[in-house]
Short mmCIF file of C-alpha atoms in Angstrom, two decimals:
data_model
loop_
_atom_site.label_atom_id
_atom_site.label_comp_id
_atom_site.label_asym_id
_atom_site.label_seq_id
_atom_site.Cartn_x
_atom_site.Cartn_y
_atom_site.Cartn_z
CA UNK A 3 -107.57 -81.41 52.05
CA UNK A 4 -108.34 -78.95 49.45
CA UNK A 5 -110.21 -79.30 46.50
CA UNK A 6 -109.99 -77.28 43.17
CA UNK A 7 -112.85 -75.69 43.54
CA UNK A 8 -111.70 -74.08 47.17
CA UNK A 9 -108.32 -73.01 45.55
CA UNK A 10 -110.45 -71.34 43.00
CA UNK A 11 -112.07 -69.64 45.46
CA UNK A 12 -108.59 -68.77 47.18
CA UNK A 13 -106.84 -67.91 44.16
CA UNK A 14 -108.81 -66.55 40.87
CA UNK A 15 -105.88 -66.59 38.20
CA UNK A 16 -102.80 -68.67 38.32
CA UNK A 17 -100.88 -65.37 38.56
CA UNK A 18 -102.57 -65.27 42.22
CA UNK A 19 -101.39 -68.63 42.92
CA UNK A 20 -97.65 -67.77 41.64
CA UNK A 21 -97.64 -64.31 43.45
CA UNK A 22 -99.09 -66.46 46.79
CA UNK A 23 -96.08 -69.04 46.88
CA UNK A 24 -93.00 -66.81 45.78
CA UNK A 25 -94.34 -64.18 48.56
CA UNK A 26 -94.20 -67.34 51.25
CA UNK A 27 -91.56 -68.61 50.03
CA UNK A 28 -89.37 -65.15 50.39
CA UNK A 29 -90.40 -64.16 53.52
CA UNK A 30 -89.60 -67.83 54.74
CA UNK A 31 -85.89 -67.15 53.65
CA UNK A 32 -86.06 -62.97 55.33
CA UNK A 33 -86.65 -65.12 58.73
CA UNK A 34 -84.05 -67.47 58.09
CA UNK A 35 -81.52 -65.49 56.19
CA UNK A 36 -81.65 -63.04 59.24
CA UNK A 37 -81.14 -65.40 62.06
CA UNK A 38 -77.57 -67.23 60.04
CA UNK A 39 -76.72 -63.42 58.73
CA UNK A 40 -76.05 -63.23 63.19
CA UNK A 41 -73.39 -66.67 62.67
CA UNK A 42 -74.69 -68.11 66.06
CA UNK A 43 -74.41 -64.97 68.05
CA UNK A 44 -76.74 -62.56 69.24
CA UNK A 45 -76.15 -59.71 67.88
CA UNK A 46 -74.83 -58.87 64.21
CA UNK A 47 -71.88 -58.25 62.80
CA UNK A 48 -72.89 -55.40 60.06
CA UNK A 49 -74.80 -52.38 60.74
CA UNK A 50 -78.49 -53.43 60.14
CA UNK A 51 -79.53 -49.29 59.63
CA UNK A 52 -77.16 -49.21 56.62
CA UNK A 53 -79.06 -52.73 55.49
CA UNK A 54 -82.27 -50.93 55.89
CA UNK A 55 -81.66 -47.89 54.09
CA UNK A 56 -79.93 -50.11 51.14
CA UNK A 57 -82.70 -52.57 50.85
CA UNK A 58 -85.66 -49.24 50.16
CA UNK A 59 -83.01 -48.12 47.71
CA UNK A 60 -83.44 -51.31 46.07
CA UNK A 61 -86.97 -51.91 45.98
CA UNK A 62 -87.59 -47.80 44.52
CA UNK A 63 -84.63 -48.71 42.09
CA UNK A 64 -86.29 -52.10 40.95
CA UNK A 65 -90.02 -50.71 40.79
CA UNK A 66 -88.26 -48.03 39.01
CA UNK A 67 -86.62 -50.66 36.22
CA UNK A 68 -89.68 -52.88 35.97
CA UNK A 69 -91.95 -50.10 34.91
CA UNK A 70 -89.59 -48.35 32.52
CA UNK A 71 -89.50 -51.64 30.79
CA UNK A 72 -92.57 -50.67 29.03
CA UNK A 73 -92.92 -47.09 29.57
CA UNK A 74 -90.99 -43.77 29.37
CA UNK A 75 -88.98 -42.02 31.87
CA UNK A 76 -91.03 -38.85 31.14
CA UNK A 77 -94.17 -40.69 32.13
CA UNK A 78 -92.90 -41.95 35.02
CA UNK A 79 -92.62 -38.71 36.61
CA UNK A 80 -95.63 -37.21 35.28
CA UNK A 81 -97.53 -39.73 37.22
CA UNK A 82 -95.72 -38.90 40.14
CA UNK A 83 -96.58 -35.50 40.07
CA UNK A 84 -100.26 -36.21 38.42
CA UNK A 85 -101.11 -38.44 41.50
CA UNK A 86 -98.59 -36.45 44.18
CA UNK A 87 -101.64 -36.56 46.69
CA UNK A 88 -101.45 -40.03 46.70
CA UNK A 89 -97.66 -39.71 47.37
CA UNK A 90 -98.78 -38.15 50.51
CA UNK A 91 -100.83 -40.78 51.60
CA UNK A 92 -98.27 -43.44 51.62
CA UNK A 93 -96.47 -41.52 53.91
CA UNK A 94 -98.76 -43.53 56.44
CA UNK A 95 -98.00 -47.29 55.82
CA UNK A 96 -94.20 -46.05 55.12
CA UNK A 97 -93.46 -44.47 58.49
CA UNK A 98 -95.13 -47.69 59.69
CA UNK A 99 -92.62 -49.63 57.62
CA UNK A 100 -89.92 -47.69 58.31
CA UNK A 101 -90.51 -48.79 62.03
CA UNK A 102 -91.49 -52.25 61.29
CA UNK A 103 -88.19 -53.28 59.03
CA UNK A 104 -85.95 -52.08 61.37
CA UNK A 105 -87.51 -53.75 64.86
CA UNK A 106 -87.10 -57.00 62.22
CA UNK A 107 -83.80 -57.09 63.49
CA UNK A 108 -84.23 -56.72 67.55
CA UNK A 109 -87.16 -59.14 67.31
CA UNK A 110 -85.39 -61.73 65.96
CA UNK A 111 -82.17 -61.27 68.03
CA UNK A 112 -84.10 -62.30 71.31
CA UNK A 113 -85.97 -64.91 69.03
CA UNK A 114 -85.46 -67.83 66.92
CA UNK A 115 -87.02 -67.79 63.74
CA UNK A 116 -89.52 -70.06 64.45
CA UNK A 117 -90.41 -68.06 67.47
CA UNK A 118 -91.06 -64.76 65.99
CA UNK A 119 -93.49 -65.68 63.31
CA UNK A 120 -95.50 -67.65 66.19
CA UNK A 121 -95.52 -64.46 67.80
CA UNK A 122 -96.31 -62.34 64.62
CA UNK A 123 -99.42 -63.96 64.24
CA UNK A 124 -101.48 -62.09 67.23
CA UNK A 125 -101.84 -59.63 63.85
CA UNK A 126 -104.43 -62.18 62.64
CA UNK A 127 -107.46 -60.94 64.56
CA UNK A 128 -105.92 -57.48 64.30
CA UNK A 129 -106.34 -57.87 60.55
CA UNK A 130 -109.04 -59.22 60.32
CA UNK A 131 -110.48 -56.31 62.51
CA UNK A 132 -109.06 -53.00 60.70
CA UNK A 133 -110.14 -55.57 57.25
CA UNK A 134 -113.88 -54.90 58.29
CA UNK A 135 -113.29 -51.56 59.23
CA UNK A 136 -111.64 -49.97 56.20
CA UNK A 137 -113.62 -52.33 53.35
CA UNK A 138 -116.94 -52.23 55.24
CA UNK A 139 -116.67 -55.87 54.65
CA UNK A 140 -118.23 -58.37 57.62
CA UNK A 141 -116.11 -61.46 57.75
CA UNK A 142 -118.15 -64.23 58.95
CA UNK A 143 -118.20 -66.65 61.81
CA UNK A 144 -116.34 -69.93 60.37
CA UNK A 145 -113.61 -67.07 59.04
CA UNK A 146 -113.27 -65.70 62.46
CA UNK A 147 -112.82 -68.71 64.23
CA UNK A 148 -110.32 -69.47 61.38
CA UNK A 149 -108.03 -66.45 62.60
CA UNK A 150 -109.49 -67.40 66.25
CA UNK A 151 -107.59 -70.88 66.20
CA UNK A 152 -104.57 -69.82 64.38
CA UNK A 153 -104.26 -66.83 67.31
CA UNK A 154 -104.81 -70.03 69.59
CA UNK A 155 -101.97 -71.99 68.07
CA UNK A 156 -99.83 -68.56 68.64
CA UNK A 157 -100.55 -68.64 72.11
CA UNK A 158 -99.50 -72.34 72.85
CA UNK A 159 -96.23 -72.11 71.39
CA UNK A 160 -95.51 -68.56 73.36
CA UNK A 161 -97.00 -70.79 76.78
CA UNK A 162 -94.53 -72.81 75.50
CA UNK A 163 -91.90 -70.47 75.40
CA UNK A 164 -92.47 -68.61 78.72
CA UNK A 165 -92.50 -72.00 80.43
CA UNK A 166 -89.14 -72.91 79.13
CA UNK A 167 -87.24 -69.20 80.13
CA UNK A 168 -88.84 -69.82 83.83
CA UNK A 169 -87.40 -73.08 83.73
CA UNK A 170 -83.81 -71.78 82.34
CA UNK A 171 -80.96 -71.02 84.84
CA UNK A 172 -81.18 -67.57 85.08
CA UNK A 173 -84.52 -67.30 85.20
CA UNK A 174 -84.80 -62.99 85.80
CA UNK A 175 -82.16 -62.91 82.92
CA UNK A 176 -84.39 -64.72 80.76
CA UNK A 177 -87.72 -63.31 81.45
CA UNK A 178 -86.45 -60.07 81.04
CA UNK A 179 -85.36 -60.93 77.18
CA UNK A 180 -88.88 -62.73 76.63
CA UNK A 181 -90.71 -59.38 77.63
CA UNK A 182 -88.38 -57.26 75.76
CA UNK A 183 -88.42 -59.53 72.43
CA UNK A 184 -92.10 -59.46 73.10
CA UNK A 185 -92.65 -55.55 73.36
CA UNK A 186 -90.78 -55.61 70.44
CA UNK A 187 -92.90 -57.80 68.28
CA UNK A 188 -96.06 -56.02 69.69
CA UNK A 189 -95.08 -52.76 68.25
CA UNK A 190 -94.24 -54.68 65.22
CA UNK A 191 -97.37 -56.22 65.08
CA UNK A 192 -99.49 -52.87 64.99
CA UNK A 193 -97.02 -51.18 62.65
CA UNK A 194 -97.53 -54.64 60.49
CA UNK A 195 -101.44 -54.85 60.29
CA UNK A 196 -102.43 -50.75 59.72
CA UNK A 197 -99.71 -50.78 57.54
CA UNK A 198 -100.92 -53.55 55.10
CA UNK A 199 -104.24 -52.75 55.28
CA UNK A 200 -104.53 -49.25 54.82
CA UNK A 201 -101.18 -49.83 51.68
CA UNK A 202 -104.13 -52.58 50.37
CA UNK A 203 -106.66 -50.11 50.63
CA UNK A 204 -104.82 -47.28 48.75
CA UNK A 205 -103.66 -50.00 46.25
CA UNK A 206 -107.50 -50.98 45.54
CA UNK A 207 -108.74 -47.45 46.61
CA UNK A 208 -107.21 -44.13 45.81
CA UNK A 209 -104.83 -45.75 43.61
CA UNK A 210 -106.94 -48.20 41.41
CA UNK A 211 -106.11 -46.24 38.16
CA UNK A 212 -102.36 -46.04 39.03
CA UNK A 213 -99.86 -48.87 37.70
CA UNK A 214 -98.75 -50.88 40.37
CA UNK A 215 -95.10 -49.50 40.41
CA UNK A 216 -95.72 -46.03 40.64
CA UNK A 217 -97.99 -46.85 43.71
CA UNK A 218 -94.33 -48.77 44.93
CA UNK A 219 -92.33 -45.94 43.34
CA UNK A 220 -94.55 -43.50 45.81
CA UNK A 221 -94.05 -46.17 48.99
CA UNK A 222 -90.69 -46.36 48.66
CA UNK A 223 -89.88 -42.41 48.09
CA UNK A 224 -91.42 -42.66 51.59
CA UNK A 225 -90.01 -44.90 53.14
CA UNK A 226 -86.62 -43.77 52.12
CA UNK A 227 -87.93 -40.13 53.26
CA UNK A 228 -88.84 -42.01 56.71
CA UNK A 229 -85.48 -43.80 57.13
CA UNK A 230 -83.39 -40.80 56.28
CA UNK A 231 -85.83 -38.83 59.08
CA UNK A 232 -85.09 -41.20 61.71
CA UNK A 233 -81.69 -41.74 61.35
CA UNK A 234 -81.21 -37.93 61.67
CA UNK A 235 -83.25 -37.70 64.67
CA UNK A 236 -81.03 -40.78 66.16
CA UNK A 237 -77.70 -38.73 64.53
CA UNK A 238 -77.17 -42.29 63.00
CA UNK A 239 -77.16 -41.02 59.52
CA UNK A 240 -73.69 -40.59 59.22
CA UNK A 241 -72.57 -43.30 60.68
CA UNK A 242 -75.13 -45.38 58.54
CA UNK A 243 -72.42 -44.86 55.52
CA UNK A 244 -69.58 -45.14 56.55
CA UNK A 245 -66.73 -46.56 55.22
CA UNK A 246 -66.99 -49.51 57.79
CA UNK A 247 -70.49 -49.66 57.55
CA UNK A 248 -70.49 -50.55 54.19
CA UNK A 249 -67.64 -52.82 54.33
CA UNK A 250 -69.78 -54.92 57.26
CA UNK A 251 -72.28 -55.72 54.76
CA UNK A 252 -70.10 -57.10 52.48
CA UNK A 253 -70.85 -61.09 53.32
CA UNK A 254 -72.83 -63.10 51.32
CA UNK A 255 -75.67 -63.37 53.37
CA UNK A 256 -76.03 -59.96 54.27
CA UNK A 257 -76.16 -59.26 50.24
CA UNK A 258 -78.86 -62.05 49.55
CA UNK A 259 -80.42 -60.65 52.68
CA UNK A 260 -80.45 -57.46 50.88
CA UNK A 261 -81.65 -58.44 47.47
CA UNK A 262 -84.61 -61.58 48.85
CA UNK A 263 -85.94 -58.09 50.78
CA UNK A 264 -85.89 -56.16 47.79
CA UNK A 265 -87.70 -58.62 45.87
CA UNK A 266 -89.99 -59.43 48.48
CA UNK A 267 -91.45 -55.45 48.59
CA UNK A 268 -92.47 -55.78 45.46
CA UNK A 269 -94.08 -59.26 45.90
CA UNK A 270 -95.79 -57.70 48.10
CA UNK A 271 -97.51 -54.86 46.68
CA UNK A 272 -98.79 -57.57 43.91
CA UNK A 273 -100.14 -59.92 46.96
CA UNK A 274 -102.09 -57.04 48.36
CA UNK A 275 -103.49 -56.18 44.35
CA UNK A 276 -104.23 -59.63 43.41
CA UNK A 277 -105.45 -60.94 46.52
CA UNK A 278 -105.99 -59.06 49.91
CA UNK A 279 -105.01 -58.38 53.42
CA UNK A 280 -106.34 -61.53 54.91
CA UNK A 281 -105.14 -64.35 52.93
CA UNK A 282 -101.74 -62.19 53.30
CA UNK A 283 -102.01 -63.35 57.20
CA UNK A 284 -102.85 -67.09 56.44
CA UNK A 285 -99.95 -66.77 54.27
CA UNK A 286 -97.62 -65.91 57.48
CA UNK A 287 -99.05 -68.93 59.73
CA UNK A 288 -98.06 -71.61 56.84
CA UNK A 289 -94.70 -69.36 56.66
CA UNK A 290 -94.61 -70.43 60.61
CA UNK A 291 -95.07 -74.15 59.27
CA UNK A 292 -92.33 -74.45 56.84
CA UNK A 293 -89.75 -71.77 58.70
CA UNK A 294 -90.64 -74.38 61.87
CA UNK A 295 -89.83 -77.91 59.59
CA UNK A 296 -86.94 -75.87 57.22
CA UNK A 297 -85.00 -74.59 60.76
CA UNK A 298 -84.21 -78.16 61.91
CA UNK A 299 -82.10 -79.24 59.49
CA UNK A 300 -80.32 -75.87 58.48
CA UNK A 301 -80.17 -73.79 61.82
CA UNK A 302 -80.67 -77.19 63.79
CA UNK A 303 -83.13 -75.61 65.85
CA UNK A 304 -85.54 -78.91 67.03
CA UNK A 305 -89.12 -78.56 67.48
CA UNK A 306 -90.91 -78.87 71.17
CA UNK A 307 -94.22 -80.09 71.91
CA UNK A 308 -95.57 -76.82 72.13
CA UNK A 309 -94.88 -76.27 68.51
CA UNK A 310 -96.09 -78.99 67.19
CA UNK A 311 -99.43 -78.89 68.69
CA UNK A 312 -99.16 -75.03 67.70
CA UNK A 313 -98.95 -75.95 63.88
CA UNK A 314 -101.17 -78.68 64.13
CA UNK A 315 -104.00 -75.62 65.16
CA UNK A 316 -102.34 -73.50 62.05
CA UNK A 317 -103.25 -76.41 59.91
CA UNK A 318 -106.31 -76.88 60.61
CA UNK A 319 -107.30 -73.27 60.84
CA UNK A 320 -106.00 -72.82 57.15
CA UNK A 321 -107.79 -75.71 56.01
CA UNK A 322 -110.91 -74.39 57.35
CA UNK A 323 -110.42 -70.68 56.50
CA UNK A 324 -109.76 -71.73 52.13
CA UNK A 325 -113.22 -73.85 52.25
CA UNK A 326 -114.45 -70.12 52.92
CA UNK A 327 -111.90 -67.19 52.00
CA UNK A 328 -112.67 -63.27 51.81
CA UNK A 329 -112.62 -62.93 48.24
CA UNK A 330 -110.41 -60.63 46.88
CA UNK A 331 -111.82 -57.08 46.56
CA UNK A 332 -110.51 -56.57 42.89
CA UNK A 333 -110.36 -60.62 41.74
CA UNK A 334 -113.35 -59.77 38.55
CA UNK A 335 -110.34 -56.81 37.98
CA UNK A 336 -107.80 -58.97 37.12
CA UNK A 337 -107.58 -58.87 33.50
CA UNK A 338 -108.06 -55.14 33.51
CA UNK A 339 -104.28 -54.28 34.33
CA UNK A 340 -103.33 -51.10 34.63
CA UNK A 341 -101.41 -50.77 30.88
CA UNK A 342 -97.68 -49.93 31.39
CA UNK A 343 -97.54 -47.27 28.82
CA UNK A 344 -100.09 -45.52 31.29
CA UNK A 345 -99.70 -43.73 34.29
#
């Protein structure tokens, strides 16, 4: 297993460590919260736009709070406006967003929770590719075979998968679900990987001097900007706030879906600071392992062979990728913060 001195390597502070766990263990609960928001069926009872929309509303409104815990409302906006160029840039990863959050929902209607993060994980070479590309950093050959076995592990549980909708009893019906929940998750994929690398590289980039929740005050602006865009071009705007679109979402679930998402964002901006765009994707293959062993007993879905061999491979790749991790670009950084009273 691992030793302290390859958890060292993996995570430099024990706010790393903290920040690595409470990110898994959210987006764990997104997957599984999702799938029992649907009560068995396969579609969902609430409007998952409006869910969206609210859930960037949150995570703006939350940055918002946590930085004006130690800082002014006046400097809030002057950074804004100081570093509106970066503003612009986030436009990128938030469109990208903006697409990926709300295929979330199709992609896990035509899978099981289990399922889609098997799937997801095809972004691991992806990563690891536009990773080299934008940090001019050359990963080397034990990491890529690393993110070559977990990809591996992907594809056994998806053999898996097709095998058992050729074998079902309507066969066309079911192949015809498996390659629509599967363009789905492709787009999702590519909107998934430029996204978090290129918001990692503005985080550790263009935005090094910025505090961390102005850069998610900026990505959220966006993203609402890109949500409100869309659902005009669909003429689902309206509709989106309704009076019976915001009395779907009022179910438990759908409200701790809400809030774990809202959370998560800004878990996630402090993953991509403190650590990097890599061990982010490790992080979603053990997600796989404990969504796979959590979803027996609560959503009593059982695991197959396929899946078990699958996560065996996941294992073993994130064993052998933390006895040799990318270290984080901005790790020696760590106790130079940006201060809260500055913009």
């Amino acid at each position: 297993m691992l030793g302290r001195e390859a958890l060292a390597k993996l995570f430099p502070t024990p706010s790393s460590l903290v920040v690595f766990l409470t990110y898994m263990g959210m987006f764990v609960a997104q997957g599984m919260l999702v799938t029992a928001s649907r009560n068995g069926s396969s579609s969902y009872s609430y409007n998952t736009v409006t869910v969206v929309l609210l859930t960037e509303m949150m995570k703006l409104l939350f940055s918002s709070i946590v930085y004006l815990k130690d800082a002014s409302v006046r400097s809030l906006f002057e950074g804004v406006y100081k570093f509106r160029w970066v503003l612009l840039l986030y436009l990128v990863p938030a469109t990208l967003y903006c697409l990926y959050n709300n295929l979330s929902f199709l992609s896990l209607a035509y899978f099981d929770p289990t399922t889609y993060f098997m799937f997801m994980q095809i972004r691991l070479l992806l990563t690891g590719l536009i990773y080299q590309i934008l940090f001019k950093k050359t990963l080397s050959s034990k990491q890529w075979f690393s993110l070559a076995l977990l990809t591996v592990g992907c594809m056994v549980h998806a053999g898996g998968t097709s095998s058992e909708a050729a074998d079902g009893k309507d066969g066309t019906t079911n192949l015809m679900q498996l390659f629509m929940g599967c363009m789905f998750v492709l787009i999702q994929v590519l909107c998934s990987v430029f996204a978090g690398v290129y918001n990692e590289y503005l985080i550790k980039g263009e935005g090094a001097d910025i505090h961390i929740m102005i850069q998610n005050v900026f990505m959220y602006l966006d993203s609402i900007l890109c949500s409100v865009i869309l659902l005009g071009v669909k003429g689902d705007l309206a509709s989106a706030f309704s009076s019976s679109s915001l009395a779907s979402i009022n179910q438990n679930l759908v409200l701790i879906l809400i809030l774990n998402n809202s959370i998560l964002g800004i878990i996630t901006s402090l993953f991509l600071k403190k650590l990097n765009s890599i061990l982010k994707a490790f992080a979603s293959a053990l997600e796989l392992v404990f969504t796979a062993l959590l979803s027996v007993p609560i959503l009593g879905i059982p695991l197959n062979l396929h899946t078990v061999v699958a996560l065996c491979l996941i294992s073993v790749a994130v064993v052998m990728y933390a006895q040799n991790p990318v270290q984080s670009q901005n790790s020696n950084l760590e106790k130079k913060e940006n201060p809260p009273s500055k913009v």
